[in-house]
GROMACS .gro file of C-alpha atoms in nm:
model
  199
    1MET     CA    1   0.000   0.000   0.000
    2GLY     CA    2   0.123   0.346  -0.079
    3ASN     CA    3   0.005   0.683   0.045
    4ASP     CA    4  -0.110   0.934  -0.215
    5THR     CA    5  -0.209   1.292  -0.137
    6LYS     CA    6  -0.475   1.418  -0.378
    7GLU     CA    7  -0.796   1.623  -0.376
    8LYS     CA    8  -1.025   1.583  -0.074
    9LYS     CA    9  -1.278   1.302  -0.077
   10PHE     CA   10  -1.570   1.266   0.162
   11CYS     CA   11  -1.573   0.949   0.374
   12PRO     CA   12  -1.935   0.857   0.456
   13SER     CA   13  -1.823   0.627   0.736
   14CYS     CA   14  -1.617   0.855   0.959
   15GLY     CA   15  -1.760   1.176   0.811
   16GLU     CA   16  -1.422   1.329   0.738
   17ASN     CA   17  -1.319   1.521   0.429
   18VAL     CA   18  -0.994   1.337   0.378
   19ASP     CA   19  -0.709   1.470   0.171
   20THR     CA   20  -0.488   1.174   0.258
   21TYR     CA   21  -0.602   0.831   0.154
   22PHE     CA   22  -0.447   0.521   0.011
   23VAL     CA   23  -0.494   0.323  -0.305
   24ASP     CA   24  -0.541  -0.043  -0.216
   25ARG     CA   25  -0.294  -0.216  -0.443
   26SER     CA   26  -0.289  -0.552  -0.266
   27GLY     CA   27  -0.647  -0.677  -0.291
   28GLY     CA   28  -0.533  -0.932  -0.032
   29VAL     CA   29  -0.650  -1.067   0.302
   30GLU     CA   30  -0.569  -0.751   0.497
   31SER     CA   31  -0.803  -0.557   0.270
   32GLU     CA   32  -1.097  -0.798   0.264
   33GLY     CA   33  -1.404  -0.654   0.094
   34LYS     CA   34  -1.191  -0.418  -0.113
   35LYS     CA   35  -1.082  -0.456  -0.471
   36LYS     CA   36  -0.741  -0.379  -0.607
   37GLY     CA   37  -0.732  -0.010  -0.692
   38ASP     CA   38  -1.009   0.108  -0.456
   39ILE     CA   39  -0.949   0.450  -0.297
   40CYS     CA   40  -0.970   0.412   0.083
   41CYS     CA   41  -0.992   0.654   0.378
   42ILE     CA   42  -0.665   0.674   0.571
   43PHE     CA   43  -0.856   0.709   0.901
   44CYS     CA   44  -1.100   0.418   0.887
   45GLY     CA   45  -1.021   0.223   0.569
   46MET     CA   46  -1.367   0.277   0.414
   47ILE     CA   47  -1.372   0.293   0.035
   48VAL     CA   48  -1.427   0.659  -0.058
   49GLU     CA   49  -1.425   0.600  -0.431
   50ASP     CA   50  -1.580   0.270  -0.535
   51ILE     CA   51  -1.453   0.154  -0.873
   52SER     CA   52  -1.671  -0.158  -0.890
   53GLY     CA   53  -1.977   0.002  -1.053
   54ASN     CA   54  -2.208  -0.275  -0.927
   55ASP     CA   55  -2.577  -0.198  -0.885
   56VAL     CA   56  -2.706  -0.248  -0.533
   57ILE     CA   57  -2.967  -0.518  -0.476
   58PRO     CA   58  -3.209  -0.429  -0.193
   59ALA     CA   59  -3.183  -0.624   0.132
   60LYS     CA   60  -3.469  -0.864   0.208
   61SER     CA   61  -3.488  -0.749   0.570
   62ILE     CA   62  -3.290  -0.526   0.806
   63LEU     CA   63  -3.283  -0.524   1.186
   64ILE     CA   64  -3.209  -0.190   1.355
   65SER     CA   65  -3.117  -0.162   1.722
   66ASP     CA   66  -3.089   0.185   1.875
   67ASP     CA   67  -3.217   0.319   2.207
   68SER     CA   68  -3.328   0.644   2.036
   69ALA     CA   69  -3.677   0.617   1.885
   70MET     CA   70  -3.597   0.918   1.665
   71VAL     CA   71  -3.289   0.748   1.515
   72ARG     CA   72  -3.480   0.423   1.461
   73GLU     CA   73  -3.754   0.613   1.277
   74LEU     CA   74  -3.508   0.822   1.073
   75ILE     CA   75  -3.312   0.518   0.955
   76THR     CA   76  -3.626   0.312   0.887
   77ASP     CA   77  -3.768   0.591   0.669
   78MET     CA   78  -3.436   0.637   0.485
   79LEU     CA   79  -3.401   0.264   0.414
   80LYS     CA   80  -3.751   0.243   0.266
   81GLU     CA   81  -3.738   0.575   0.076
   82ASN     CA   82  -3.404   0.483  -0.087
   83GLY     CA   83  -3.529   0.139  -0.187
   84LEU     CA   84  -3.268  -0.040   0.025
   85THR     CA   85  -3.530  -0.269   0.181
   86LYS     CA   86  -3.904  -0.300   0.235
   87ASP     CA   87  -3.879  -0.492   0.563
   88VAL     CA   88  -3.732  -0.313   0.866
   89ILE     CA   89  -3.764  -0.441   1.221
   90ALA     CA   90  -3.652  -0.217   1.508
   91SER     CA   91  -3.537  -0.293   1.861
   92LYS     CA   92  -3.456  -0.063   2.153
   93ASP     CA   93  -3.151  -0.239   2.302
   94GLY     CA   94  -2.905  -0.523   2.252
   95SER     CA   95  -3.108  -0.776   2.451
   96ASP     CA   96  -3.417  -0.711   2.239
   97PHE     CA   97  -3.193  -0.729   1.929
   98ILE     CA   98  -3.069  -1.081   2.017
   99THR     CA   99  -3.426  -1.199   2.083
  100LEU     CA  100  -3.547  -1.070   1.745
  101PHE     CA  101  -3.239  -1.204   1.565
  102VAL     CA  102  -3.287  -1.556   1.706
  103LYS     CA  103  -3.662  -1.553   1.630
  104LYS     CA  104  -3.590  -1.460   1.268
  105ILE     CA  105  -3.327  -1.730   1.214
  106SER     CA  106  -3.548  -1.991   1.383
  107LYS     CA  107  -3.799  -1.923   1.102
  108LYS     CA  108  -3.516  -1.976   0.848
  109THR     CA  109  -3.549  -1.616   0.727
  110PRO     CA  110  -3.231  -1.446   0.854
  111PHE     CA  111  -3.178  -1.072   0.828
  112SER     CA  112  -2.980  -0.942   0.529
  113LEU     CA  113  -2.818  -0.669   0.740
  114VAL     CA  114  -2.819  -0.545   1.100
  115ILE     CA  115  -2.762  -0.191   1.226
  116LEU     CA  116  -2.640  -0.160   1.585
  117ASP     CA  117  -2.591   0.147   1.804
  118VAL     CA  118  -2.266   0.095   1.995
  119SER     CA  119  -2.391   0.268   2.314
  120MET     CA  120  -2.716   0.108   2.430
  121PRO     CA  121  -2.845   0.014   2.774
  122ILE     CA  122  -2.859  -0.348   2.898
  123LEU     CA  123  -2.644  -0.491   2.615
  124ASN     CA  124  -2.437  -0.257   2.399
  125GLY     CA  125  -2.399  -0.292   2.022
  126VAL     CA  126  -2.049  -0.442   2.029
  127ASN     CA  127  -2.149  -0.715   2.275
  128ALA     CA  128  -2.471  -0.779   2.081
  129ALA     CA  129  -2.269  -0.823   1.759
  130ILE     CA  130  -2.025  -1.061   1.930
  131ALA     CA  131  -2.319  -1.263   2.066
  132MET     CA  132  -2.474  -1.267   1.717
  133ARG     CA  133  -2.148  -1.399   1.567
  134ALA     CA  134  -2.137  -1.675   1.833
  135ILE     CA  135  -2.495  -1.778   1.745
  136GLU     CA  136  -2.413  -1.779   1.373
  137LYS     CA  137  -2.100  -1.986   1.431
  138ALA     CA  138  -2.286  -2.240   1.647
  139LEU     CA  139  -2.555  -2.276   1.379
  140LYS     CA  140  -2.299  -2.274   1.093
  141MET     CA  141  -2.466  -1.972   0.937
  142LYS     CA  142  -2.322  -1.714   0.701
  143SER     CA  143  -2.216  -1.394   0.883
  144THR     CA  144  -2.478  -1.119   0.869
  145PRO     CA  145  -2.331  -0.781   0.765
  146VAL     CA  146  -2.321  -0.528   1.051
  147LEU     CA  147  -2.336  -0.150   1.044
  148PHE     CA  148  -2.232   0.002   1.377
  149PHE     CA  149  -2.348   0.348   1.487
  150THR     CA  150  -2.112   0.532   1.717
  151ALA     CA  151  -2.060   0.890   1.829
  152GLN     CA  152  -1.683   0.839   1.842
  153LYS     CA  153  -1.409   0.822   1.582
  154CYS     CA  154  -1.273   0.486   1.477
  155ASP     CA  155  -0.967   0.408   1.690
  156GLU     CA  156  -0.743   0.100   1.686
  157ASN     CA  157  -0.964  -0.087   1.935
  158PHE     CA  158  -1.276  -0.026   1.729
  159LYS     CA  159  -1.093  -0.135   1.413
  160LYS     CA  160  -1.034  -0.468   1.592
  161VAL     CA  161  -1.409  -0.493   1.661
  162LEU     CA  162  -1.481  -0.429   1.291
  163THR     CA  163  -1.232  -0.697   1.191
  164TYR     CA  164  -1.374  -0.950   1.439
  165CYS     CA  165  -1.734  -0.880   1.334
  166LYS     CA  166  -1.671  -0.866   0.959
  167PRO     CA  167  -1.839  -0.802   0.733
  168ALA     CA  168  -1.882  -0.482   0.934
  169LEU     CA  169  -1.858  -0.107   0.881
  170TYR     CA  170  -1.945   0.190   1.098
  171VAL     CA  171  -2.091   0.538   1.081
  172ASN     CA  172  -1.979   0.813   1.316
  173LYS     CA  173  -2.322   0.961   1.384
  174GLY     CA  174  -2.185   1.233   1.611
  175ILE     CA  175  -2.052   1.458   1.335
  176SER     CA  176  -2.362   1.497   1.116
  177SER     CA  177  -2.510   1.845   1.148
  178THR     CA  178  -2.860   1.745   1.033
  179PRO     CA  179  -3.072   1.428   1.034
  180ASP     CA  180  -3.078   1.439   0.652
  181LEU     CA  181  -2.698   1.441   0.634
  182LEU     CA  182  -2.682   1.145   0.874
  183ALA     CA  183  -2.940   0.956   0.666
  184SER     CA  184  -2.743   1.025   0.347
  185ARG     CA  185  -2.417   0.899   0.502
  186VAL     CA  186  -2.586   0.588   0.643
  187SER     CA  187  -2.737   0.518   0.302
  188GLN     CA  188  -2.394   0.535   0.134
  189VAL     CA  189  -2.235   0.297   0.384
  190ILE     CA  190  -2.527   0.051   0.363
  191ILE     CA  191  -2.497   0.050  -0.017
  192LYS     CA  192  -2.127  -0.033   0.026
  193LEU     CA  193  -2.209  -0.322   0.263
  194LEU     CA  194  -2.482  -0.456   0.032
  195LYS     CA  195  -2.248  -0.438  -0.269
  196ASP     CA  196  -1.982  -0.630  -0.076
  197ILE     CA  197  -2.215  -0.917   0.014
  198LYS     CA  198  -2.343  -0.951  -0.344
  199SER     CA  199  -1.994  -0.959  -0.499
   0.00000   0.00000   0.00000
């Protein structure tokens, strides 16, 4: 990997206008989900210029878990309005999330994608995702893509969480100045996740 300094590109994941990013030249294990030549954010590794050109196929169903009713409603509306899914189920905390996740897989209709707020009461989003991965492993299921919501920047510890829970991305919801901007950024990252699972 080499560092290139070029014009600024907006990273929908961390919300930064980055003027330093890298071109992924390896396409190897350490850059799973990326293709050789993708332009990636230097801060979080998210692709900021997708060269794949694939059309996104809507998710069959998405599970959202956030303790804020306003955020749940905002994201549900955005997912439906942008044609990313028709079926959204919402939960208020990690415990409720695990219950809904297990009910859905017991009916042999797993979720296509889950969205987890990192900071929730009872069971936070990281622990809920780790529990979900344990359930999937025990049942020999394919890993469900995860989108984490957090109000903090992606540090080295959180990068380890993303690696452990892959396929996983995150959105720093704390830097969006308006609900519409947050919805737009979430939409871009979800499209990236959905493209990755179809390719």
